[in-house]
Amino acid sequence: MVMFNVTRKETAPIDGQKPGTSGLRKKIITKMAAANGVRRVWIGQNGLLSTPAVSAVIRERVGSDGSKATGAFILTASHNPGGPSEDFGIKYNMDNGGPAPEGITDKIYENTKTIKEYSIAEDLPDVDISAVGVTSFGGPEGQFDVEVFDSASDYVKLMKSIFDFELIRKLLSSPKFTFCYDALHGVAGAYAKRIFVEELGAQESSLLNCTPKEDFGGGHPDPNLTYAKELVARMGLSKSNTQDEPPEFGAAADGDADRNMILGKRFFVTPSDSVAIIAANAVESIPYFSAGLKGVARSMPTSAALDVVAKNLNLKFFEVPTGWKFFGNLMDAGLCSICGEESFGTGSDHIREKDGIWAVLAWLSILAHKNKENLDGGKLVTVEDIVRKHWATYGRHYYTRYDYENVDAGAAKELMANLVKMQSSLPEVNDIVKGIRSDVSKVVNADEFEYKDPVDGSISKHQGIRYLFEDGSRLVFRLSGTGSEGATIRLYIEQYEKDPSKIGRDSQEALAPLVEVALKLSKMEQFTGRSAPTVIT
């Protein structure tokens, strides 16, 4: 990632997570910065810097002259397919290390509608971004510096200040513990060898697809059971049987390394469970949190597993709209330590972005702590053991998401409007529910989620339609992408189970009654013409 440390007359980092195709854009940003009074630009070596590392560099890095970054441009395809004919995005992060808020991005957009000219230093020579060092030029307002720096050093230093690397190293060096990490040919590969192999002693053979490629090797760098096929097979979770014994722990990253998937041997950890389990074990397992947690937060569609942990541990809890900026506000105000979202994003207040490698190190820390006395003898405490003990303690939140992609936008809006209209009479809703499935709990509340930020008082409306059931179950409907090419309807289905004898069921089997209610209550097929979702996660 190229990082621009952008102050009018200070420093700017640029982040580029697609090695080849973003090179020209880095040059353009650098030349425009020089022409517009920026005095210094920082670029990660080889143009590679993860989104979490960008946030860390903005917050932590100090130049040799005492300068600090005040913002960053991130050139990324995120978790989407990349390459010359695929996705590409430009993102701006602020001086707190987090994504620009809507107030800033709205102003940028308004400027794009009126701008008639721009300044660029066309004659500025190109800089070799493969070599660490500072190159100085004469700029319109004095000296202009381009500094190429080691992409991993600041981030590695931060991770070592958070986790007990020596304890994790003992775990990874044990013959009883096996490990596998898949970067899906994204930018995480630039950090995997440095952290897991060089710092923590893992075998280099434990790394999969860790060479960053501009098109992600032709794959889709989204860390889930559908797209991380090689890792899923190695962990014993594919439909085809493998004769090899799976590793004890596996993890995957997305293209810009801010998302993560956690797997045990033949065992999948949902993102909602993952953040809850990290929060429940953080104080005893992760030195950074040894003094206690300030609070925890999740996005509204994420399961309520974190809520139960917060209640049991007497922690401040926040339910926010989808979007990491809402977590950032809470963290800047000192209200939140750990947060997460169902779309494979987990993080803490060490930076202002979700952080995939941080989540992997958090899980390795929990495993290392649980196995301190077991590595020389005794049975290894596994990922599955930790999750099942968590369910036994806090209950289990069975959870799934149905995505209906490229639905007719008009039909999607009609479906959502009908769901809102039905909320005016819960007795009628419950008559419908009981007519579909008599074994489903009754609806006790229904609304459109609205959030008032406790920090700045801003209000976010129409953030999703919720049906809340007496037993703690939920149905959530969200709409996105209502453009000319169609919309995506996301349906989130969650059932809470406290009975210890019922927490070991197959997830789809346990959710089947609630799924049936959701599809018939919403008249999904009637409105969309779809008999099945595009994707189930």
XYZ file of C-alpha atoms in Angstrom:
537
model
C 0.000 0.000 0.000
C 1.326 3.401 -0.755
C 0.869 5.814 1.997
C 0.483 9.554 1.708
C 1.078 11.431 4.845
C -1.055 14.373 3.777
C -0.891 17.690 5.497
C -0.893 20.842 3.442
C 2.740 21.408 4.216
C 3.706 18.258 6.016
C 3.578 14.570 5.099
C 1.327 12.155 3.240
C 1.279 8.336 2.874
C 0.021 6.370 -0.123
C -1.127 2.752 0.000
C -1.279 0.478 -2.997
C -2.328 -3.125 -2.544
C -2.290 -4.106 -6.232
C 1.387 -4.042 -7.177
C 1.302 -3.381 -10.913
C -1.883 -1.516 -11.713
C -1.611 1.000 -8.892
C 1.934 2.118 -9.801
C 0.801 4.790 -12.254
C -1.770 6.084 -9.774
C 0.905 6.400 -7.076
C 2.986 8.513 -9.448
C -0.016 10.724 -10.225
C -0.829 11.221 -6.530
C 2.814 12.032 -5.788
C 3.030 14.590 -8.593
C -0.264 16.201 -7.609
C 0.870 16.371 -3.985
C 4.064 18.162 -5.004
C 2.119 20.683 -7.067
C -0.339 21.426 -4.267
C 2.002 22.317 -1.438
C 2.486 18.962 0.268
C 6.049 18.834 1.548
C 6.541 15.112 2.076
C 5.113 11.800 0.870
C 5.714 8.404 2.487
C 5.386 5.285 0.320
C 5.598 1.682 1.541
C 8.424 -0.269 -0.106
C 7.335 -1.807 -3.415
C 4.083 0.103 -3.053
C 2.651 -2.487 -0.652
C 1.087 -1.547 2.666
C -1.944 -3.182 4.260
C -4.952 -1.098 5.308
C -4.279 -1.851 9.021
C -0.613 -0.912 8.541
C -1.625 2.407 6.964
C -3.666 3.209 10.054
C -0.736 2.188 12.264
C 1.725 4.324 10.291
C -0.512 7.399 10.498
C -0.870 6.941 14.265
C 2.577 5.637 15.222
C 5.296 6.567 12.726
C 7.511 9.591 13.303
C 9.848 10.791 10.541
C 13.527 11.522 11.128
C 12.645 15.221 11.280
C 9.787 14.656 13.734
C 7.056 14.771 11.065
C 3.785 12.814 11.383
C 1.326 11.714 8.729
C -1.995 13.535 8.680
C -3.793 11.271 6.229
C -3.358 8.562 3.619
C -4.543 7.550 0.176
C -5.227 3.822 -0.070
C -5.382 2.255 -3.530
C -7.202 -1.032 -3.137
C -9.673 -3.581 -4.448
C -10.391 -4.564 -0.825
C -11.972 -8.055 -0.776
C -13.105 -7.939 -4.411
C -11.477 -9.451 -7.518
C -8.599 -7.245 -8.738
C -6.583 -6.596 -11.857
C -6.733 -4.309 -14.901
C -10.304 -5.337 -15.748
C -11.610 -5.829 -12.211
C -12.317 -3.710 -9.118
C -10.214 -0.796 -7.969
C -10.878 1.862 -5.343
C -9.291 4.958 -3.831
C -9.837 5.488 -0.129
C -8.796 8.370 2.120
C -7.922 7.939 5.813
C -7.805 10.804 8.297
C -5.237 11.827 10.895
C -6.691 9.408 13.487
C -5.873 6.556 11.094
C -9.514 5.844 10.301
C -11.656 6.182 7.156
C -12.815 9.669 6.213
C -16.276 10.405 7.667
C -19.260 11.140 5.468
C -18.875 14.880 6.026
C -15.485 14.759 4.296
C -16.383 12.308 1.529
C -19.551 14.299 0.757
C -17.442 17.445 0.293
C -15.022 15.559 -1.958
C -17.917 14.362 -4.067
C -19.387 17.860 -4.334
C -15.986 19.149 -5.498
C -15.900 16.543 -8.280
C -19.040 18.136 -9.750
C -17.505 21.595 -10.067
C -13.733 21.126 -10.514
C -12.490 22.493 -13.848
C -8.714 22.196 -13.460
C -6.066 20.672 -11.230
C -2.370 21.178 -10.521
C 0.205 18.452 -11.181
C 4.011 18.482 -11.317
C 4.301 16.627 -14.629
C 8.092 16.998 -14.789
C 8.732 15.458 -11.347
C 11.075 12.460 -11.908
C 9.832 8.980 -10.964
C 11.096 7.504 -7.698
C 12.314 3.907 -7.356
C 9.880 2.561 -4.761
C 11.708 -0.785 -4.484
C 14.534 0.825 -2.470
C 14.163 2.297 1.020
C 15.365 5.881 1.187
C 14.524 9.573 0.758
C 14.541 11.405 -2.578
C 14.312 15.208 -2.484
C 13.116 17.600 -5.190
C 12.506 21.301 -5.501
C 8.784 21.948 -5.083
C 6.619 25.058 -5.549
C 6.812 25.815 -1.819
C 10.297 24.540 -1.072
C 11.835 21.111 -0.732
C 9.573 18.145 -1.570
C 10.571 14.719 -0.178
C 9.472 11.251 -1.242
C 10.395 8.706 1.418
C 10.151 4.981 0.700
C 10.028 3.038 3.972
C 9.910 -0.578 5.104
C 6.239 -1.582 4.890
C 6.223 -3.940 7.849
C 8.470 -2.466 10.544
C 6.009 -0.015 12.156
C 3.191 -2.563 12.098
C 5.347 -5.377 13.501
C 6.553 -3.094 16.290
C 2.943 -2.289 17.187
C 1.923 -5.965 17.216
C 4.838 -6.817 19.507
C 3.655 -4.141 21.934
C 0.184 -5.737 22.052
C 0.843 -9.488 22.170
C 3.235 -11.805 24.015
C 5.242 -12.944 20.991
C 7.399 -15.277 23.086
C 4.341 -17.178 24.338
C 2.941 -17.458 20.806
C 6.352 -18.611 19.546
C 6.298 -21.484 22.082
C 2.907 -22.541 20.748
C 3.966 -22.427 17.100
C 7.205 -24.305 17.812
C 5.395 -27.156 19.553
C 5.149 -30.379 17.504
C 1.611 -30.726 18.885
C 0.419 -27.538 17.184
C 0.150 -27.031 13.425
C -0.670 -23.776 11.662
C -1.735 -22.560 8.210
C -2.213 -19.004 6.911
C -3.659 -18.079 3.497
C -3.148 -14.509 2.188
C -5.149 -15.243 -0.995
C -2.362 -13.466 -2.929
C -3.265 -10.177 -1.240
C -1.085 -7.671 0.566
C -1.147 -9.732 3.796
C 1.494 -11.909 2.165
C 3.982 -9.054 2.634
C 3.491 -9.365 6.424
C 2.926 -13.098 6.867
C 6.540 -14.218 6.436
C 7.857 -11.354 8.571
C 5.477 -11.989 11.485
C 4.611 -15.685 11.447
C 7.904 -17.098 10.149
C 10.664 -14.654 11.122
C 9.207 -13.353 14.397
C 7.151 -16.331 15.611
C 9.048 -19.283 14.168
C 6.320 -20.890 12.044
C 7.407 -23.062 9.129
C 7.412 -21.240 5.800
C 5.453 -24.193 4.392
C 2.558 -23.119 6.613
C 2.000 -20.054 4.396
C -0.394 -20.343 1.435
C -0.698 -17.881 -1.466
C 1.501 -15.317 0.269
C 3.003 -13.757 -2.856
C 1.045 -10.533 -3.499
C -0.298 -10.399 -7.063
C -2.007 -7.554 -8.845
C -4.939 -9.784 -9.849
C -4.829 -11.879 -6.651
C -3.813 -14.854 -8.771
C -7.129 -14.682 -10.598
C -8.990 -15.440 -7.365
C -11.542 -13.614 -5.258
C -9.673 -12.447 -2.121
C -12.610 -12.673 0.271
C -11.769 -14.826 3.329
C -14.797 -17.075 3.597
C -15.676 -20.725 3.066
C -16.589 -20.109 -0.566
C -13.473 -18.325 -1.842
C -10.636 -19.547 0.427
C -10.938 -22.963 -1.218
C -7.365 -24.177 -0.749
C -7.315 -23.340 2.953
C -10.793 -24.797 3.491
C -9.655 -28.062 1.891
C -6.450 -28.168 3.914
C -8.429 -27.621 7.137
C -10.651 -30.620 6.347
C -13.782 -28.588 5.628
C -14.255 -29.227 1.908
C -16.804 -31.682 0.593
C -14.075 -33.911 -0.841
C -12.329 -36.020 1.760
C -8.605 -35.572 2.289
C -6.287 -38.207 3.685
C -3.935 -35.634 5.236
C -4.467 -34.662 8.860
C -5.594 -30.996 8.936
C -3.640 -28.375 10.902
C -4.896 -27.357 14.348
C -5.368 -23.722 13.304
C -5.988 -21.960 10.019
C -6.690 -18.378 8.988
C -7.181 -16.343 5.822
C -7.000 -12.655 4.872
C -8.653 -10.535 2.222
C -6.903 -8.418 -0.429
C -5.999 -5.492 1.841
C -5.531 -7.599 5.006
C -8.236 -6.022 7.132
C -10.637 -8.987 7.066
C -9.992 -12.441 8.523
C -11.434 -15.943 8.729
C -10.599 -18.240 11.642
C -10.710 -22.030 11.325
C -9.940 -24.939 13.581
C -9.357 -28.520 12.491
C -12.562 -29.356 10.565
C -14.211 -26.434 12.360
C -15.405 -22.989 11.219
C -15.583 -20.037 13.627
C -18.231 -17.493 12.637
C -17.039 -13.874 12.681
C -19.740 -13.068 15.249
C -18.480 -15.801 17.589
C -14.873 -14.811 16.928
C -15.185 -11.248 18.228
C -17.197 -12.448 21.237
C -14.590 -15.070 22.134
C -11.721 -12.591 21.746
C -13.523 -10.150 24.051
C -14.274 -12.861 26.625
C -10.607 -13.956 26.772
C -8.724 -10.717 26.060
C -7.876 -9.601 29.581
C -6.242 -12.886 30.594
C -4.659 -13.704 27.215
C -3.490 -10.433 25.619
C -1.102 -8.129 27.544
C -2.467 -4.978 25.838
C -5.825 -5.550 27.577
C -4.505 -6.696 30.970
C -5.900 -3.597 32.721
C -9.400 -4.353 31.418
C -11.637 -3.464 28.480
C -13.149 0.007 28.053
C -16.129 -1.392 26.197
C -17.102 -3.488 23.181
C -19.145 -2.860 20.038
C -20.584 -4.671 17.035
C -22.382 -3.706 13.857
C -26.155 -4.134 14.004
C -26.380 -7.151 11.632
C -23.683 -9.023 13.598
C -25.057 -11.650 15.987
C -25.685 -10.757 19.614
C -22.981 -13.131 20.903
C -20.914 -10.087 21.920
C -23.897 -8.593 23.784
C -24.072 -11.606 26.085
C -20.342 -11.388 26.854
C -20.654 -7.664 27.607
C -23.590 -8.251 29.958
C -21.822 -11.061 31.808
C -18.569 -9.112 32.156
C -20.331 -5.821 32.955
C -18.806 -4.033 29.957
C -20.067 -0.996 28.077
C -21.739 -2.195 24.903
C -22.611 -0.424 21.650
C -24.612 -1.555 18.614
C -23.717 0.602 15.613
C -24.598 0.806 11.901
C -22.423 -1.002 9.375
C -19.242 1.023 8.777
C -15.934 1.099 10.672
C -16.100 4.882 11.181
C -18.754 4.346 13.877
C -16.317 2.188 15.854
C -13.627 4.828 15.347
C -15.724 7.509 17.022
C -16.218 5.291 20.078
C -12.515 4.450 20.227
C -11.408 8.082 19.903
C -13.674 8.864 22.887
C -12.163 6.025 24.955
C -15.408 4.020 25.020
C -14.483 0.885 23.075
C -11.570 -1.573 23.129
C -12.735 -4.435 20.870
C -15.240 -4.467 18.021
C -16.357 -6.563 15.085
C -18.766 -7.135 12.239
C -20.296 -10.235 10.662
C -18.532 -9.610 7.338
C -15.247 -11.036 8.690
C -13.987 -7.786 10.241
C -12.473 -7.700 13.739
C -10.352 -5.073 15.470
C -9.435 -3.052 18.522
C -8.457 0.471 19.524
C -4.777 -0.053 18.616
C -5.682 1.422 15.192
C -8.840 2.772 13.536
C -9.371 0.015 10.961
C -10.336 -3.618 11.207
C -7.200 -5.743 11.330
C -6.986 -9.297 10.012
C -3.518 -10.182 11.287
C -4.356 -8.689 14.694
C -7.339 -11.067 14.886
C -5.132 -14.061 14.023
C -2.600 -13.045 16.685
C -5.453 -12.599 19.177
C -6.607 -16.173 18.543
C -3.054 -17.513 18.730
C -2.666 -15.661 22.049
C -5.816 -17.289 23.434
C -4.636 -20.721 22.281
C -1.158 -20.114 23.699
C -2.600 -19.038 27.054
C -4.969 -22.022 27.254
C -2.109 -24.415 26.399
C 0.673 -22.999 28.581
C 0.760 -26.183 30.630
C -0.117 -28.585 27.810
C 2.675 -28.231 25.266
C 5.034 -30.608 27.044
C 2.318 -33.044 28.051
C -1.447 -33.317 28.254
C -4.204 -32.821 25.707
C -4.054 -29.756 23.472
C -6.896 -27.260 23.919
C -8.170 -26.736 20.371
C -10.084 -24.010 18.548
C -13.189 -26.186 18.689
C -12.722 -26.744 22.443
C -12.576 -22.995 23.039
C -15.670 -22.280 20.947
C -17.743 -25.070 22.509
C -16.764 -23.978 26.026
C -17.812 -20.441 25.088
C -21.205 -21.715 23.904
C -21.640 -23.699 27.133
C -20.906 -20.563 29.165
C -22.753 -17.880 27.193
C -25.150 -19.795 24.937
C -24.910 -20.211 21.189
C -26.084 -17.790 18.520
C -26.903 -19.840 15.415
C -26.420 -17.449 12.529
C -26.540 -17.261 8.742
C -26.763 -14.611 6.017
C -28.629 -14.885 2.716
C -27.608 -12.502 -0.082
C -29.929 -11.893 -3.030
C -27.765 -10.062 -5.568
C -28.801 -8.012 -8.617
C -32.470 -8.001 -7.660
C -34.707 -5.542 -9.520
C -34.292 -2.307 -7.524
C -37.984 -1.456 -7.624
C -39.014 -4.899 -6.395
C -36.387 -4.762 -3.623
C -37.724 -1.409 -2.396
C -41.278 -2.750 -2.437
C -40.216 -5.736 -0.320
C -38.545 -3.474 2.232
C -41.513 -1.071 2.308
C -43.874 -3.980 2.949
C -41.714 -5.183 5.861
C -41.837 -1.694 7.396
C -45.611 -1.476 6.906
C -46.136 -4.832 8.650
C -44.322 -3.563 11.749
C -47.304 -1.349 12.629
C -49.254 -4.398 13.856
C -47.238 -7.003 15.759
C -50.338 -9.122 16.566
C -50.899 -9.578 12.817
C -47.208 -10.363 12.336
C -47.370 -13.019 15.048
C -50.492 -14.561 13.485
C -48.523 -14.882 10.229
C -45.495 -16.324 12.046
C -47.566 -18.940 13.885
C -49.287 -19.850 10.627
C -45.883 -20.581 9.110
C -44.171 -22.297 12.072
C -45.786 -22.892 15.459
C -42.376 -23.762 16.947
C -40.952 -20.253 16.416
C -41.043 -17.729 19.259
C -43.256 -14.644 18.986
C -42.077 -11.242 17.742
C -41.866 -8.758 20.641
C -40.392 -5.767 18.803
C -39.879 -4.608 15.240
C -38.293 -1.424 13.911
C -35.970 0.273 11.434
C -32.617 0.546 13.150
C -31.614 4.124 13.937
C -28.377 5.119 15.659
C -27.547 8.245 17.599
C -23.797 8.505 17.975
C -23.030 8.977 21.705
C -19.896 10.948 20.812
C -20.968 13.545 18.237
C -24.757 13.236 18.416
C -25.128 12.484 14.699
C -28.118 10.349 13.729
C -28.036 7.547 11.154
C -31.492 6.446 9.980
C -32.850 3.548 7.907
C -29.963 1.230 8.781
C -31.910 -2.006 8.472
C -35.281 -3.563 9.292
C -35.372 -5.703 12.424
C -37.793 -8.297 13.790
C -36.845 -9.245 17.352
C -38.220 -12.412 18.960
C -38.999 -13.221 22.588
C -36.293 -15.898 22.810
C -33.536 -13.549 21.595
C -33.726 -14.571 17.932
C -33.611 -11.911 15.196
C -34.408 -11.335 11.559
C -32.642 -8.410 9.902
C -33.201 -7.139 6.348
C -30.831 -4.657 4.693
C -30.794 -3.184 1.204
C -27.717 -2.010 -0.681
C -26.803 -0.962 -4.199
C -30.119 0.433 -5.392
C -28.664 1.673 -8.687
C -29.670 0.986 -12.273
C -28.008 -2.445 -12.257
C -30.137 -3.768 -9.433
C -30.005 -4.102 -5.667
C -28.730 -6.590 -3.107
C -31.040 -7.732 -0.327
C -29.202 -9.100 2.696
C -31.178 -11.270 5.110
C -29.587 -12.057 8.485
C -31.088 -14.897 10.525
C -30.103 -15.514 14.138
C -31.400 -17.873 16.808
C -30.170 -17.815 20.397
C -29.947 -21.122 22.246
C -29.148 -21.349 25.985
C -29.990 -25.018 26.496
C -26.614 -26.870 26.743
C -28.179 -29.974 25.183
C -29.055 -28.020 22.008
C -25.885 -26.028 21.301
C -24.187 -28.728 19.225
C -26.690 -28.899 16.372
C -25.914 -28.282 12.703
C -26.390 -24.559 12.105
C -28.614 -24.844 9.022
C -30.753 -27.478 10.739
C -31.190 -25.331 13.847
C -32.089 -22.258 11.779
C -34.467 -24.005 9.355
C -37.715 -22.953 11.116
C -36.611 -19.306 11.355
C -35.395 -19.327 7.734
C -38.815 -20.519 6.618
C -40.495 -17.748 8.621
C -38.148 -15.109 7.188
C -38.699 -16.091 3.569
C -42.479 -16.379 3.842
C -42.990 -13.350 6.094
C -41.008 -11.156 3.688
C -42.582 -12.781 0.582
C -39.048 -12.999 -0.766
C -39.823 -15.156 -3.795
C -42.999 -13.221 -4.602
C -41.196 -9.866 -4.682
C -37.850 -10.935 -6.176
C -38.709 -13.922 -8.327
C -35.853 -15.791 -6.633
C -36.364 -19.258 -5.202
C -32.901 -19.267 -3.592
C -30.276 -16.728 -2.496
C -27.195 -15.972 -4.583
C -24.840 -16.629 -1.653
C -25.291 -18.172 1.795
C -22.696 -17.454 4.503
